[in-house]
Amino acid sequence: MGRNRTELSVPTARDAGLTGCTSCGRVWPMGTEHCGRCGARLRPVDRSALQAVWAWWAAGLICYIPANLYPMLRTATLGHEQTNTILGGVIELFAHHNYLVAAIVFIASVLIPVSKFIAIAYLALAVGNEQRAGGHRHLLLYEIVEFIGRWSMIDVFVVAILSALVQLGAVAAIHPGPAAVSFALSVALTMLSAQSFDPRLIWRGPARTEGP
Amino acid sequence: MTDQRPPAELVTEPAPDPIWTRLSVIWLVPLFALAVTLGVAWKSYSDRGELIEIDFADATGLRPGETVLRFREVEVGRIETIGFTPDLASVRIGVRVNKDVAPFIDAEARFWLVRPQVSAQGISRLDTVLSGTFIEGYWDATPGASTRRFTGLDRPPVTLDPSKGTWIELRADDAGGLAEGAPVLFRGVTVGRLQNLRLNEADSGVTLDAFIEAPHDRRLTTNTRFWDTSGVSVSLDATGVSLDIRSLASLVQGGVEFATFASGGTQVENGQGFRLYPGAEAARNSIFGAGISEPARYILLFDEAVEGIERGTKVQFRGIEAGEVTDLSIRMFTDTTGTPFAKQQITIALAPERLGLAPGTEQEYVNEFLAGEVLHGMRARIAGVGLLGSTLVIELTDVPDLPEAEMNLSAVPYPTIPTAAAATNDLAATAEGVFNRISALPIEELLASAIRTLDSVSALAESEQTRALPGELTGLMAELRELADGLNEGEAAAKTITALDGLSSAATSVQTEIEGLGAALASTDAAAQAVAAMPLEQIGAQIDGLLADLRTMLGSEDAEQLPRALSDTLEQSAALLAELREGGAAEKLNGTLVAAEGAASALEGATARLPELTAKLETLVTTAERLVASYGERSAFNAEVLDTMRELRRATSAFGSLARMIERNPRAFILGR
């Protein structure tokens, strides 16, 4: 059904001289300052909002670099201290034949964040160039990114829980490494990036070709 | 038609805002993130510290990224890489050292591995069992020239800070019971440690480092002497047995004690060398100074047996103690025919100052000096000292009358000094000479000649003539008795009796003389006994001399003149008789005088034989004494001979006195005294 819809020429609110409330979805004539229903401030659909997306995105990417270079965990066992970066840990787990755990860590810490960066960048780049017909797919992608973004924190949670649990003094102790902070920051920033993406822009492309 | 197109509709668009006015403030966020990230990156890069490389023999327990470098037990670095030196002989550890300490790591810095250790001093660094091996480093607080490649120590240094004490070097002939880490004692108090026990280059001994902690290092002077107190020392002397164990630790791993016996030394510097003596006595008495200057060593090769020479045997240079024997061994040589032969190789150490050279003179100069001496005839030899030469020494002294020889300066391991045959002690030499002469005496010939002499003596004694002598004498006595009877019967009997009385007294005096002869015979006897007891060498000469003496004595003028006197007497008697005949008494006296004449002639014959008789008698007596001694005192022969002798003596004495009387006063023979 969606496929059919994408092939239809979908009228947009902007085409109709309306602007939708981002909070409750009620449309108002353009120029209205505040939503008469929920009182939220009505923001016109503006490409300039993409700047925020890119800004957060860039910040998240910057934070993602040290998150991979610095050790995530510092494990001290009987005086031996071991530090692992994310990828190092994955390789080590893999070497120890813990394929499942390795896969989970790899997906949660590498695959998902990287995909998210790519997805957001794609969405942001696609604004204005896309055919209106593809809007539905982009919206789906956007929703997935927003949904999955919170799960990216799983790595940080693991570190936090391990650090809290494994504090056995000299026998064994786990401390978060600097990468944990960077990674958390990176995840948070990408979430902000995704958040600041205005999905209404997805539908802007065709309007532009027909627009004033 | 002119196709006049209307002017294009003016498209006016508002000028786009400059990009900076459209920029959202949100861009500050990634800028900030970038700045922070770059800042962190730059900081971590700039704080990365410096990489130094340390070479170790092995990398037991070292792991890159985990093993740390510690300075005073504080982590100042971490191992980054573990590799090998290009020759694969050792492990090269790359250590990232914190930036703040890196400037202090200069050429003086030392690194060693800290591992748990179990030693005689106890167990140490047990903590590293859990924490793992780490590298400990030590460097001083003054930044020096940057050095980035080090060689790690095999073991922890004795002391962290070498400035808090003094390093010295000890040299000993052998390590004895010493072990690394053994204590250095001063009056029984541990003031330092030994380390780095190693062999000398020339294998002539061992060298070890000792660290004397401050402030005890002030007690060291250049006159300080060190000795080994390892193990147990047992000494036995007049006061009994004394057992000395310094400490349990020194029993297990040895120890070194020091003391300063002589004043006047100067403060020692780091690296000062000291000799390590095997015991306190040796340290106190040794002629080698405390200095480490290696004594000049030489090899002596002896063909003869070197029994009695041992380690520590003194070496005398022209009578002055100048060194000692440090080693003895056998060295094989091959002669020109390829036959191997052995020589005794004795290694000696000489103290240059005892040779008259400056203390600590290099061996080269000592070589030069000794080579000169050798050219002038100096040789090494074994000599005995002491009363009987029982204590042996090696003597470096001029030995005359030897072919020229040179030192072999290029010999290994030490130059050789030519040797000479062993010298013997003077007293021993004299005694040996005496024994040599005794053994060379012709004792057998002497005995043979003595036996021959005795044979001839006994032959003389057994001859018919000798045996006839007593008979003749008896006949003579009988004749005399007849003469006396004749005289008695005659008118001149009374006078004759008087004459005979005189004759008797004369005989008595002759007897006295003969008794003197007896004393001479006694001395002969003693001489004969002396012959039996005394050195046989002189016996022959003595016997000869004695016989000669006896002969001269018996052949004296008195005895020789006796016959002449007797003939004179007889002439005078004849005159007297003529007078008597004229006087008328001749007839009466005639018979008597005839008898007297016969007696006189017999007497003359007897007297003429007297010296010969006496000589024979003396020989006989001597022989008889010997024979008597040999036959036994109480044998029949002995008694018989003694009786015969006694009679002989008596008869001889009577004749002697008669002859003397007649000689002195021939008239008395007829007229009485």
mmCIF file of N, CA and C in Angstrom, chain A residues 127-198:
data_model
loop_
_atom_site.group_PDB
_atom_site.id
_atom_site.type_symbol
_atom_site.label_atom_id
_atom_site.label_comp_id
_atom_site.label_asym_id
_atom_site.label_seq_id
_atom_site.Cartn_x
_atom_site.Cartn_y
_atom_site.Cartn_z
ATOM 1 N N VAL A 127 17.743 15.630 1.475
ATOM 2 C CA VAL A 127 16.712 16.655 1.558
ATOM 3 C C VAL A 127 16.855 17.594 0.364
ATOM 4 N N GLY A 128 15.744 17.724 -0.359
ATOM 5 C CA GLY A 128 15.748 18.645 -1.493
ATOM 6 C C GLY A 128 16.069 17.966 -2.787
ATOM 7 N N ASN A 129 16.842 16.874 -2.739
ATOM 8 C CA ASN A 129 17.179 16.205 -3.988
ATOM 9 C C ASN A 129 16.291 15.007 -4.266
ATOM 10 N N GLU A 130 15.633 14.551 -3.258
ATOM 11 C CA GLU A 130 14.899 13.303 -3.412
ATOM 12 C C GLU A 130 13.611 13.543 -4.218
ATOM 13 N N GLN A 131 13.231 12.460 -4.790
ATOM 14 C CA GLN A 131 11.913 12.500 -5.405
ATOM 15 C C GLN A 131 10.891 12.334 -4.296
ATOM 16 N N ARG A 132 9.850 13.026 -4.479
ATOM 17 C CA ARG A 132 8.841 12.947 -3.427
ATOM 18 C C ARG A 132 8.376 11.508 -3.250
ATOM 19 N N ALA A 133 8.497 10.775 -4.347
ATOM 20 C CA ALA A 133 8.016 9.411 -4.294
ATOM 21 C C ALA A 133 8.792 8.599 -3.258
ATOM 22 N N GLY A 134 10.090 8.962 -3.027
ATOM 23 C CA GLY A 134 10.888 8.177 -2.084
ATOM 24 C C GLY A 134 10.688 8.598 -0.661
ATOM 25 N N GLY A 135 9.827 9.535 -0.423
ATOM 26 C CA GLY A 135 9.682 10.084 0.914
ATOM 27 C C GLY A 135 9.333 9.056 1.953
ATOM 28 N N HIS A 136 8.548 8.121 1.571
ATOM 29 C CA HIS A 136 8.133 7.116 2.553
ATOM 30 C C HIS A 136 9.304 6.293 3.042
ATOM 31 N N ARG A 137 10.154 5.909 2.099
ATOM 32 C CA ARG A 137 11.319 5.094 2.517
ATOM 33 C C ARG A 137 12.224 5.890 3.452
ATOM 34 N N HIS A 138 12.361 7.181 3.116
ATOM 35 C CA HIS A 138 13.225 8.015 3.955
ATOM 36 C C HIS A 138 12.647 8.170 5.332
ATOM 37 N N LEU A 139 11.336 8.277 5.359
ATOM 38 C CA LEU A 139 10.694 8.413 6.660
ATOM 39 C C LEU A 139 10.903 7.166 7.495
ATOM 40 N N LEU A 140 10.794 5.999 6.821
ATOM 41 C CA LEU A 140 11.016 4.748 7.523
ATOM 42 C C LEU A 140 12.440 4.703 8.085
ATOM 43 N N LEU A 141 13.378 5.075 7.233
ATOM 44 C CA LEU A 141 14.781 5.084 7.670
ATOM 45 C C LEU A 141 14.956 5.985 8.880
ATOM 46 N N TYR A 142 14.327 7.155 8.791
ATOM 47 C CA TYR A 142 14.431 8.102 9.888
ATOM 48 C C TYR A 142 13.877 7.522 11.164
ATOM 49 N N GLU A 143 12.749 6.835 11.035
ATOM 50 C CA GLU A 143 12.149 6.275 12.239
ATOM 51 C C GLU A 143 13.017 5.174 12.832
ATOM 52 N N ILE A 144 13.594 4.371 11.965
ATOM 53 C CA ILE A 144 14.493 3.316 12.468
ATOM 54 C C ILE A 144 15.665 3.937 13.218
ATOM 55 N N VAL A 145 16.268 4.971 12.589
ATOM 56 C CA VAL A 145 17.420 5.626 13.217
ATOM 57 C C VAL A 145 17.034 6.163 14.581
ATOM 58 N N GLU A 146 15.910 6.779 14.647
ATOM 59 C CA GLU A 146 15.507 7.344 15.929
ATOM 60 C C GLU A 146 15.227 6.283 16.961
ATOM 61 N N PHE A 147 14.659 5.178 16.469
ATOM 62 C CA PHE A 147 14.313 4.115 17.395
ATOM 63 C C PHE A 147 15.572 3.411 17.922
ATOM 64 N N ILE A 148 16.479 3.162 17.010
ATOM 65 C CA ILE A 148 17.627 2.322 17.370
ATOM 66 C C ILE A 148 18.715 3.118 18.106
ATOM 67 N N GLY A 149 18.617 4.455 17.936
ATOM 68 C CA GLY A 149 19.666 5.303 18.508
ATOM 69 C C GLY A 149 19.886 5.054 19.991
ATOM 70 N N ARG A 150 18.786 4.881 20.744
ATOM 71 C CA ARG A 150 18.937 4.715 22.187
ATOM 72 C C ARG A 150 19.659 3.436 22.539
ATOM 73 N N TRP A 151 19.493 2.423 21.664
ATOM 74 C CA TRP A 151 20.141 1.142 21.957
ATOM 75 C C TRP A 151 21.660 1.169 21.757
ATOM 76 N N SER A 152 22.073 2.203 21.126
ATOM 77 C CA SER A 152 23.517 2.315 20.947
ATOM 78 C C SER A 152 24.230 2.495 22.279
ATOM 79 N N MET A 153 23.492 2.898 23.237
ATOM 80 C CA MET A 153 24.081 3.115 24.548
ATOM 81 C C MET A 153 24.386 1.801 25.278
ATOM 82 N N ILE A 154 24.039 0.675 24.633
ATOM 83 C CA ILE A 154 24.192 -0.607 25.316
ATOM 84 C C ILE A 154 25.640 -0.822 25.762
ATOM 85 N N ASP A 155 26.554 -0.378 24.901
ATOM 86 C CA ASP A 155 27.960 -0.529 25.251
ATOM 87 C C ASP A 155 28.314 0.246 26.505
ATOM 88 N N VAL A 156 27.852 1.455 26.530
ATOM 89 C CA VAL A 156 28.128 2.298 27.691
ATOM 90 C C VAL A 156 27.505 1.694 28.935
ATOM 91 N N PHE A 157 26.316 1.156 28.777
ATOM 92 C CA PHE A 157 25.667 0.522 29.921
ATOM 93 C C PHE A 157 26.488 -0.655 30.434
ATOM 94 N N VAL A 158 26.988 -1.467 29.490
ATOM 95 C CA VAL A 158 27.797 -2.624 29.891
ATOM 96 C C VAL A 158 29.005 -2.169 30.699
ATOM 97 N N VAL A 159 29.664 -1.145 30.182
ATOM 98 C CA VAL A 159 30.845 -0.630 30.890
ATOM 99 C C VAL A 159 30.461 -0.121 32.262
ATOM 100 N N ALA A 160 29.377 0.607 32.297
ATOM 101 C CA ALA A 160 28.955 1.179 33.577
ATOM 102 C C ALA A 160 28.609 0.077 34.567
ATOM 103 N N ILE A 161 27.906 -0.937 34.112
ATOM 104 C CA ILE A 161 27.489 -2.007 35.024
ATOM 105 C C ILE A 161 28.710 -2.807 35.492
ATOM 106 N N LEU A 162 29.590 -3.124 34.532
ATOM 107 C CA LEU A 162 30.792 -3.883 34.905
ATOM 108 C C LEU A 162 31.632 -3.106 35.900
ATOM 109 N N SER A 163 31.792 -1.815 35.627
ATOM 110 C CA SER A 163 32.600 -0.996 36.527
ATOM 111 C C SER A 163 32.013 -0.979 37.919
ATOM 112 N N ALA A 164 30.726 -0.966 37.966
ATOM 113 C CA ALA A 164 30.076 -0.912 39.274
ATOM 114 C C ALA A 164 30.148 -2.257 39.974
ATOM 115 N N LEU A 165 30.019 -3.338 39.219
ATOM 116 C CA LEU A 165 29.957 -4.666 39.841
ATOM 117 C C LEU A 165 31.334 -5.204 40.193
ATOM 118 N N VAL A 166 32.239 -5.120 39.221
ATOM 119 C CA VAL A 166 33.539 -5.772 39.416
ATOM 120 C C VAL A 166 34.501 -4.784 40.055
ATOM 121 N N GLN A 167 34.419 -4.716 41.344
ATOM 122 C CA GLN A 167 35.372 -3.910 42.106
ATOM 123 C C GLN A 167 35.845 -4.769 43.265
ATOM 124 N N LEU A 168 36.693 -5.742 42.960
ATOM 125 C CA LEU A 168 37.127 -6.690 43.980
ATOM 126 C C LEU A 168 38.552 -6.400 44.430
ATOM 127 N N GLY A 169 38.875 -5.146 44.393
ATOM 128 C CA GLY A 169 40.202 -4.775 44.881
ATOM 129 C C GLY A 169 41.290 -5.296 43.967
ATOM 130 N N ALA A 170 42.268 -5.958 44.605
ATOM 131 C CA ALA A 170 43.443 -6.376 43.833
ATOM 132 C C ALA A 170 43.138 -7.558 42.936
ATOM 133 N N VAL A 171 42.108 -8.311 43.296
ATOM 134 C CA VAL A 171 41.843 -9.533 42.533
ATOM 135 C C VAL A 171 41.357 -9.186 41.138
ATOM 136 N N ALA A 172 40.363 -8.367 41.099
ATOM 137 C CA ALA A 172 39.840 -7.983 39.797
ATOM 138 C C ALA A 172 39.140 -6.644 39.931
ATOM 139 N N ALA A 173 39.379 -5.798 38.988
ATOM 140 C CA ALA A 173 38.701 -4.509 38.992
ATOM 141 C C ALA A 173 38.578 -4.039 37.566
ATOM 142 N N ILE A 174 37.420 -3.422 37.276
ATOM 143 C CA ILE A 174 37.197 -2.912 35.929
ATOM 144 C C ILE A 174 36.900 -1.426 36.029
ATOM 145 N N HIS A 175 37.603 -0.677 35.256
ATOM 146 C CA HIS A 175 37.372 0.758 35.240
ATOM 147 C C HIS A 175 37.041 1.173 33.822
ATOM 148 N N PRO A 176 36.149 2.155 33.687
ATOM 149 C CA PRO A 176 35.866 2.633 32.351
ATOM 150 C C PRO A 176 37.057 3.405 31.803
ATOM 151 N N GLY A 177 37.296 3.228 30.548
ATOM 152 C CA GLY A 177 38.385 3.961 29.932
ATOM 153 C C GLY A 177 37.873 5.255 29.341
ATOM 154 N N PRO A 178 38.734 6.077 28.813
ATOM 155 C CA PRO A 178 38.315 7.346 28.217
ATOM 156 C C PRO A 178 37.388 7.149 27.024
ATOM 157 N N ALA A 179 37.486 6.013 26.384
ATOM 158 C CA ALA A 179 36.633 5.778 25.226
ATOM 159 C C ALA A 179 35.168 5.679 25.619
ATOM 160 N N ALA A 180 34.910 5.232 26.844
ATOM 161 C CA ALA A 180 33.521 5.094 27.275
ATOM 162 C C ALA A 180 32.824 6.452 27.235
ATOM 163 N N VAL A 181 33.524 7.458 27.728
ATOM 164 C CA VAL A 181 32.935 8.803 27.737
ATOM 165 C C VAL A 181 32.723 9.285 26.296
ATOM 166 N N SER A 182 33.742 9.105 25.487
ATOM 167 C CA SER A 182 33.632 9.559 24.098
ATOM 168 C C SER A 182 32.493 8.857 23.393
ATOM 169 N N PHE A 183 32.426 7.557 23.686
ATOM 170 C CA PHE A 183 31.386 6.796 23.009
ATOM 171 C C PHE A 183 29.996 7.269 23.423
ATOM 172 N N ALA A 184 29.834 7.472 24.726
ATOM 173 C CA ALA A 184 28.540 7.965 25.213
ATOM 174 C C ALA A 184 28.215 9.312 24.590
ATOM 175 N N LEU A 185 29.217 10.161 24.544
ATOM 176 C CA LEU A 185 29.027 11.468 23.927
ATOM 177 C C LEU A 185 28.631 11.328 22.467
ATOM 178 N N SER A 186 29.361 10.418 21.810
ATOM 179 C CA SER A 186 29.091 10.227 20.389
ATOM 180 C C SER A 186 27.651 9.781 20.170
ATOM 181 N N VAL A 187 27.227 8.834 20.996
ATOM 182 C CA VAL A 187 25.848 8.328 20.868
ATOM 183 C C VAL A 187 24.853 9.453 21.134
ATOM 184 N N ALA A 188 25.123 10.197 22.194
ATOM 185 C CA ALA A 188 24.202 11.281 22.551
ATOM 186 C C ALA A 188 24.122 12.312 21.432
ATOM 187 N N LEU A 189 25.264 12.628 20.875
ATOM 188 C CA LEU A 189 25.288 13.652 19.840
ATOM 189 C C LEU A 189 24.573 13.180 18.584
ATOM 190 N N THR A 190 24.759 11.902 18.265
ATOM 191 C CA THR A 190 24.058 11.412 17.070
ATOM 192 C C THR A 190 22.560 11.374 17.310
ATOM 193 N N MET A 191 22.206 11.086 18.583
ATOM 194 C CA MET A 191 20.761 11.118 18.872
ATOM 195 C C MET A 191 20.214 12.528 18.703
ATOM 196 N N LEU A 192 20.993 13.483 19.183
ATOM 197 C CA LEU A 192 20.568 14.877 18.996
ATOM 198 C C LEU A 192 20.488 15.221 17.515
ATOM 199 N N SER A 193 21.439 14.694 16.787
ATOM 200 C CA SER A 193 21.470 14.957 15.349
ATOM 201 C C SER A 193 20.198 14.429 14.683
ATOM 202 N N ALA A 194 19.879 13.179 15.081
ATOM 203 C CA ALA A 194 18.682 12.575 14.522
ATOM 204 C C ALA A 194 17.439 13.339 14.950
ATOM 205 N N GLN A 195 17.497 13.804 16.188
ATOM 206 C CA GLN A 195 16.351 14.520 16.730
ATOM 207 C C GLN A 195 16.115 15.851 16.008
ATOM 208 N N SER A 196 17.265 16.488 15.672
ATOM 209 C CA SER A 196 17.085 17.801 15.075
ATOM 210 C C SER A 196 16.710 17.719 13.588
ATOM 211 N N PHE A 197 16.730 16.490 13.078
ATOM 212 C CA PHE A 197 16.299 16.366 11.688
ATOM 213 C C PHE A 197 14.784 16.491 11.625
ATOM 214 N N ASP A 198 14.367 17.419 10.844
ATOM 215 C CA ASP A 198 12.916 17.643 10.720
ATOM 216 C C ASP A 198 12.379 16.748 9.636
#
